[in-house]
Coordinates of C-alpha atoms and ligand atoms in Angstrom, one line a residue:
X1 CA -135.6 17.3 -46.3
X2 CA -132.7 19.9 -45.5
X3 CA -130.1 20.6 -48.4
X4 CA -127.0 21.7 -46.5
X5 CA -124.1 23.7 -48.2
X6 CA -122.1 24.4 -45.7
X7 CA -120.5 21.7 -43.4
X8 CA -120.4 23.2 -40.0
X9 CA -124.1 23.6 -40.8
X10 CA -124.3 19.9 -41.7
X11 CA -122.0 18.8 -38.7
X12 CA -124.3 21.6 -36.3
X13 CA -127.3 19.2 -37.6
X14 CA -126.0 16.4 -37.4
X15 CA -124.6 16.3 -33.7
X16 CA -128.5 17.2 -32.4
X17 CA -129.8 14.1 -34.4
X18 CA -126.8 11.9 -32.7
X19 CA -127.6 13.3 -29.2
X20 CA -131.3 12.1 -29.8
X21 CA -129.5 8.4 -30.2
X22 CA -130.5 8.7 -34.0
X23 CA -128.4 6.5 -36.7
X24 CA -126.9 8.4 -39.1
X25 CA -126.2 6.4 -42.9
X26 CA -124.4 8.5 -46.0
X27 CA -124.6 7.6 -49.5
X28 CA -121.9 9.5 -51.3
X29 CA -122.9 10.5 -54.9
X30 CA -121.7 12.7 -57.7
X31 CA -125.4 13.7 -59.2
X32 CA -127.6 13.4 -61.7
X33 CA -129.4 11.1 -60.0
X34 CA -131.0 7.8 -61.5
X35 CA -132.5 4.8 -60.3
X36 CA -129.4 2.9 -59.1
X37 CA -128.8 5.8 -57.2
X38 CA -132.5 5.7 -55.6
X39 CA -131.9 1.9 -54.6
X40 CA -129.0 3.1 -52.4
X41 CA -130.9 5.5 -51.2
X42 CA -134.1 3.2 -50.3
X43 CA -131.6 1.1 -48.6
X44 CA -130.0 3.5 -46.5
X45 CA -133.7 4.9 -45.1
X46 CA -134.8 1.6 -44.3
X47 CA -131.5 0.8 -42.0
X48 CA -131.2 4.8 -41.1
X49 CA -132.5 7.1 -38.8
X50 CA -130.9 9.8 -40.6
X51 CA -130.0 9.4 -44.1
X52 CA -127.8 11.6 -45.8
X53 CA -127.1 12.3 -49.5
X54 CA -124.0 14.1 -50.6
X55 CA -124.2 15.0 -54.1
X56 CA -120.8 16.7 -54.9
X57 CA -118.6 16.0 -58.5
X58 CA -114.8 15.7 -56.8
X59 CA -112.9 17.1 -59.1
X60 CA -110.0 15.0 -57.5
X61 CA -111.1 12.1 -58.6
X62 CA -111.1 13.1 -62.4
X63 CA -108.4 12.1 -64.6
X64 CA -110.0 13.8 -67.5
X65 CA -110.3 17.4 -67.4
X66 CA -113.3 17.2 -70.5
X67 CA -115.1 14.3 -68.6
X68 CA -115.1 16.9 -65.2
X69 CA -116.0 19.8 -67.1
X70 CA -119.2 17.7 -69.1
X71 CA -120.3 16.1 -65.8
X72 CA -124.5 16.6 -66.0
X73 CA -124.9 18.9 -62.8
X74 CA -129.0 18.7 -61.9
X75 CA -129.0 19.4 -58.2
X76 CA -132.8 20.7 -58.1
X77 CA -133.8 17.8 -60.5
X78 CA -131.7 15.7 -58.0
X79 CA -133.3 17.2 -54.8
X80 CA -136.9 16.2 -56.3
X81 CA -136.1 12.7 -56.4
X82 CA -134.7 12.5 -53.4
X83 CA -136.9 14.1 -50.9
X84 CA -140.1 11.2 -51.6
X85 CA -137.4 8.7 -51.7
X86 CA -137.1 9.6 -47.6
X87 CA -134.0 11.2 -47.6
X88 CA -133.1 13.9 -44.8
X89 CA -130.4 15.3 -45.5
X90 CA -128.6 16.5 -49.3
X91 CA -125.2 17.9 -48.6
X92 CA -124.1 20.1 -52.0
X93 CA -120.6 21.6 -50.9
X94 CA -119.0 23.7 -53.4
X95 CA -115.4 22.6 -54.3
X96 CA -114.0 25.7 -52.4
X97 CA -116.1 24.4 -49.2
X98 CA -114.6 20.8 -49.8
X99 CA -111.1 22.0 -50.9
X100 CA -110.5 25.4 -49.4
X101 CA -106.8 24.1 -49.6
X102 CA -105.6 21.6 -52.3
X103 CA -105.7 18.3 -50.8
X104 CA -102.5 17.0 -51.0
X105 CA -102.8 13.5 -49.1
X106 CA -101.4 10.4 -51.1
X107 CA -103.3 7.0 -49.8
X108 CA -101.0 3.9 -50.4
X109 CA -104.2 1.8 -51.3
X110 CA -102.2 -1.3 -51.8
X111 CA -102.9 -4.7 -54.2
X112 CA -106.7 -4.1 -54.5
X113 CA -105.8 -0.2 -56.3
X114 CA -103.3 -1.5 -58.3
X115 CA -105.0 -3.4 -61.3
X116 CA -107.9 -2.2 -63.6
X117 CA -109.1 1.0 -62.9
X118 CA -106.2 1.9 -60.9
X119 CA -103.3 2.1 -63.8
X120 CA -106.3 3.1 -66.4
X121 CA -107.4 6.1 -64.1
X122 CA -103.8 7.1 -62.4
X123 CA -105.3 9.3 -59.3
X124 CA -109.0 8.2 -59.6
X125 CA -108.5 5.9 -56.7
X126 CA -106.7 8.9 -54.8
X127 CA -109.2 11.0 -55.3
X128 CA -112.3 8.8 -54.3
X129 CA -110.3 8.1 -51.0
X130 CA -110.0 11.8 -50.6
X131 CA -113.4 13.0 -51.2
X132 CA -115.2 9.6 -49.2
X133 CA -112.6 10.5 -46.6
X134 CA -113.8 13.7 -46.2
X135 CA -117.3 12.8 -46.4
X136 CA -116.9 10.2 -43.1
X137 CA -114.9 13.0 -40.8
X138 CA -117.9 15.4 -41.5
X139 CA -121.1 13.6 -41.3
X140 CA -119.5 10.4 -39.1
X141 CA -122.0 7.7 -40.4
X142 CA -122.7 4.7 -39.1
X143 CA -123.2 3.2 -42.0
X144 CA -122.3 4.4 -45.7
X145 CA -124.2 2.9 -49.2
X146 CA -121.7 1.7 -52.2
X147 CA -122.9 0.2 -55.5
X148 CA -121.8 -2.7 -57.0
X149 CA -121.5 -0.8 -60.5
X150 CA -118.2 0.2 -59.2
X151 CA -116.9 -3.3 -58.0
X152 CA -113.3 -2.2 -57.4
X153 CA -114.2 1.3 -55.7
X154 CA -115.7 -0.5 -52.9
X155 CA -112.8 -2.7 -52.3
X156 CA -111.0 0.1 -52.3
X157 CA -113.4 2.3 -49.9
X158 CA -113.2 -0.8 -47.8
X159 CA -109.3 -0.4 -47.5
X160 CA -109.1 3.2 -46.9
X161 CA -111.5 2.5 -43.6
X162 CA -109.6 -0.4 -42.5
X163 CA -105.9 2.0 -43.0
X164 CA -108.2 5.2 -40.9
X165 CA -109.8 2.7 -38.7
X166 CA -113.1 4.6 -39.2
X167 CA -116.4 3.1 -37.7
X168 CA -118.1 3.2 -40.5
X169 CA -120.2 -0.4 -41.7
X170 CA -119.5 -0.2 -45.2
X171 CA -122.9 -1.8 -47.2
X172 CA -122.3 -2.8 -50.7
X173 CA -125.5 -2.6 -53.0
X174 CA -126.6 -4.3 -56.2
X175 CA -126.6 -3.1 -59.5
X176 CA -129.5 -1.9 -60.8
X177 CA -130.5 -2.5 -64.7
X178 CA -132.3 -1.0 -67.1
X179 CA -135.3 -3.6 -68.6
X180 CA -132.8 -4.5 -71.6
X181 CA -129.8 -5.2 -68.8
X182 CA -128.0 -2.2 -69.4
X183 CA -126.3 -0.8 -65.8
X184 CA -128.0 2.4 -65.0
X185 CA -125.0 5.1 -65.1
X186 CA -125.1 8.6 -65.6
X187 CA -123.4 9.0 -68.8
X188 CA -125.3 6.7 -70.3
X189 CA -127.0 9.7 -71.4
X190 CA -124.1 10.3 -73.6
X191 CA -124.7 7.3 -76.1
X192 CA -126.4 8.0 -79.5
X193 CA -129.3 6.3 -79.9
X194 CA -127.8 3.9 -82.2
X195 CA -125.1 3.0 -79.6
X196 CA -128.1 3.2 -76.5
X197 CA -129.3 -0.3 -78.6
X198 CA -126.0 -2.0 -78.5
X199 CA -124.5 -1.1 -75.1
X200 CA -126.5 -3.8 -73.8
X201 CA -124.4 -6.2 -75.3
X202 CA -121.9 -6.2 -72.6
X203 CA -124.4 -7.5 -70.2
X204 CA -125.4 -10.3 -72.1
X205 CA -122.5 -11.1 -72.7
X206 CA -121.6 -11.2 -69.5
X207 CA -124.4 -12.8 -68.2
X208 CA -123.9 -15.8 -71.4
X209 CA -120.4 -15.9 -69.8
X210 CA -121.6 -17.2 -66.3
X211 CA -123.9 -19.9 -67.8
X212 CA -121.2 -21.1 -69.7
X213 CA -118.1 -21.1 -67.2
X214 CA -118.8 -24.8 -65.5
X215 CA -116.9 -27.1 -68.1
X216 CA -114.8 -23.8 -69.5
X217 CA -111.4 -22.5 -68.0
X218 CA -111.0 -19.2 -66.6
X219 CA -109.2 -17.9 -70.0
X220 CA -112.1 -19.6 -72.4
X221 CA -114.6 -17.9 -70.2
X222 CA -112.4 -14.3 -71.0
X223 CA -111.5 -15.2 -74.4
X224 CA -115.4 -15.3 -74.8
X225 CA -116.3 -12.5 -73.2
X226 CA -113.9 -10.4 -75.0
X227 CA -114.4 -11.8 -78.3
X228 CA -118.1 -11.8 -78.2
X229 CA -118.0 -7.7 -77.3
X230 CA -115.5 -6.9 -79.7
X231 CA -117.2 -8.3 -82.6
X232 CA -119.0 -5.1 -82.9
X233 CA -117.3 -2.9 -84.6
X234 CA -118.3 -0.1 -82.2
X235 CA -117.4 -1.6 -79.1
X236 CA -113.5 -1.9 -77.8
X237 CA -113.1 -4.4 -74.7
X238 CA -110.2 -1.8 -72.3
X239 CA -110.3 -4.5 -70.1
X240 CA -112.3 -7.8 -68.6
X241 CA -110.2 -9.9 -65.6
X242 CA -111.7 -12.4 -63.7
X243 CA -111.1 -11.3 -60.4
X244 CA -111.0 -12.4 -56.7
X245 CA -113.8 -10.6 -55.4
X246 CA -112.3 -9.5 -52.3
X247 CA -108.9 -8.9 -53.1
X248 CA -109.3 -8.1 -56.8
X249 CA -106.3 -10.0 -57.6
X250 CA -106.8 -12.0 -60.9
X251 CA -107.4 -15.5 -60.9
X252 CA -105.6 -18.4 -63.1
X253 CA -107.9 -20.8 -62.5
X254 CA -111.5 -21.0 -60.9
X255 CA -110.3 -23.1 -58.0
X256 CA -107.9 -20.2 -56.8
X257 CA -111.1 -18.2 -54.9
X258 CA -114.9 -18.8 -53.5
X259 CA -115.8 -15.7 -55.2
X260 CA -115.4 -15.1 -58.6
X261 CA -116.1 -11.5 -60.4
X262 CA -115.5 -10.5 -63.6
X263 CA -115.2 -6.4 -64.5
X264 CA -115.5 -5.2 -67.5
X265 CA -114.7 -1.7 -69.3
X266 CA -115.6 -1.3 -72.6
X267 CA -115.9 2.1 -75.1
X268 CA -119.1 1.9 -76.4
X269 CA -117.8 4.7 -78.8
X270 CA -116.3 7.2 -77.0
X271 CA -118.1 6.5 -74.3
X272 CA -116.9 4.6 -71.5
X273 CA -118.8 1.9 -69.6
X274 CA -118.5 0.1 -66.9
X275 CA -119.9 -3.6 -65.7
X276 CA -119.5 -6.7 -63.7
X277 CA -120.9 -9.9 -62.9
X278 CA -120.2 -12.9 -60.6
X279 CA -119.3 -16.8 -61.5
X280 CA -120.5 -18.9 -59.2
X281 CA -118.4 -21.0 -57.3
X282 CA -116.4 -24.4 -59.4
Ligands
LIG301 P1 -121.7 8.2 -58.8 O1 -122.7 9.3 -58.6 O2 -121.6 7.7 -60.2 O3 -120.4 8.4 -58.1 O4 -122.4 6.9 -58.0 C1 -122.7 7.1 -56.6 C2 -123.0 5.7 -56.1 O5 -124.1 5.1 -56.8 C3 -121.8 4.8 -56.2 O6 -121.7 4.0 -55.0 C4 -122.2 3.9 -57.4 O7 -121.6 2.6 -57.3 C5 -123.7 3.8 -57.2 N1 -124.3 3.4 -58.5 C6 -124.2 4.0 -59.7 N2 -124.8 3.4 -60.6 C7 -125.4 2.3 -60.0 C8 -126.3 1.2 -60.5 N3 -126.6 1.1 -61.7 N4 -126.7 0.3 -59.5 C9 -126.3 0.5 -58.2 N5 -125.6 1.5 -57.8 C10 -125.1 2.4 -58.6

């Protein structure tokens, strides 16, 4: 395993492997690196000839300056996981080798940026299509890894390709849990103990929700969901919409799309978590 700062190196590298008729996949991440990360990872060896790792925290795609500046940065703790999960190649850029200029490109991301994240996070979308942008003109994969922790992002990923008309498969990934159901995610590290226990509330929640939803209307299924979270007193529902899974557009009723989702924010304190789940089909 090579860790690559520069990206003419990376590109230099990465041309030899292509001449050799090798498959190049690229799993973007930001880091402080954890199991859900590793499953992306696994995945992208077992397709790949090549698989790359970019761990690189975009500052573009932060709306908070505090949540940029407390991002965990581990690279060598990140690199040791990485290397016996089969991984080739970890590309760390530094921001001035990502951004030598600012980047001043404004995606129109259309219907599936506009709702949940999007108006939450104003320029998180923006920035994500920046950075992932940037990350499939330099290593030109054949295929790129996305979780399904962040639903919406790869909708929106999926958009920015189809607007570029990049040849890039995009693969979407399941989340992975902790034992409790939890979603793996790096700032999990920020909850107290005391709110570690109840943050997996939202996934049982959720997952209550979706054995419930035959007999129950879209809104009972939400009124539940949200009800059942905010009973604790130190957890806020931001948002939960039941969602056309492909077009993120909210649904009225469960006969309005074949694939149901339902994405959830919720503060956990001050801490900010994200989830998901899908209904099956009524
Ligand atoms: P991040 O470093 O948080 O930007 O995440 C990098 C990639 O890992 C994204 O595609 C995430 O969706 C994915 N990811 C993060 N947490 C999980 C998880 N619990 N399960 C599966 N994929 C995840």
């Amino acid at each position: 395993m090579k860790v690559v700062n520069r990206i003419e190196d990376l590109k230099r590298f990465l041309s030899q492997e292509r001449e050799k008729g090798k498959h190049i996949g690229l799993v973007p991440t930001m880091g402080a690196l954890h199991a859900g990360h590793l499953s992306l990872v696994k995945r992208c060896v077992a397709e790949n000839d090549i698989c790359v790792v970019s761990v690189f925290v975009n500052p573009t795609q932060f709306n908070d300056k505090h949540d940029l500046e407390t991002y965990p940065r581990t690279l060598d703790k990140d690199c040791a996981l990485l290397e016996p999960a089969g991984c080739t190649y970890v590309f760390a850029p530094s921001v001035e080798e990502m951004y030598p200029e600012p980047d001043t490109r404004v995606f129109d991301l259309g219907p599936v940026a506009s709702v949940m994240e999007g108006p939450r996070r104003p320029g998180h979308f923006n920035g994500v299509a920046q950075v992932v942008s940037k990350l499939f003109y330099i290593v030109e994969p054949d295929r790129a890894y996305f979780g399904e922790k962040d639903f919406q992002q790869i909708a929106v990923i999926r958009e920015m390709v189809k607007q570029l008309g990049l040849p890039v498969q995009i693969v979407d990934c399941p989340i992975c849990r902790e034992e409790d159901g939890l979603a793996l995610s790096s700032r999990n590290t920020r909850l107290s103990p005391e709110l570690r226990k109840k943050a997996p509330l939202i996934a049982k929640t959720l997952k209550e929700s979706v054995a419930k939803a035959a007999g129950m209307s879209v809104k009972e299924v939400h009124d539940f969901v949200v009800n059942t979270i905010n009973q604790d007193p130190d957890m806020e529902v931001e948002y939960y919409e039941i969602v056309d899974g492909n077009t993120m557009q909210p649904i009225q009723k469960w006969s309005d799309t074949d694939y149901p989702v339902g994405c959830i924010t919720v503060y956990c304190g001050d801490v900010r978590l994200i989830d998901n789940v899908k209904y099956n089909k009524q």
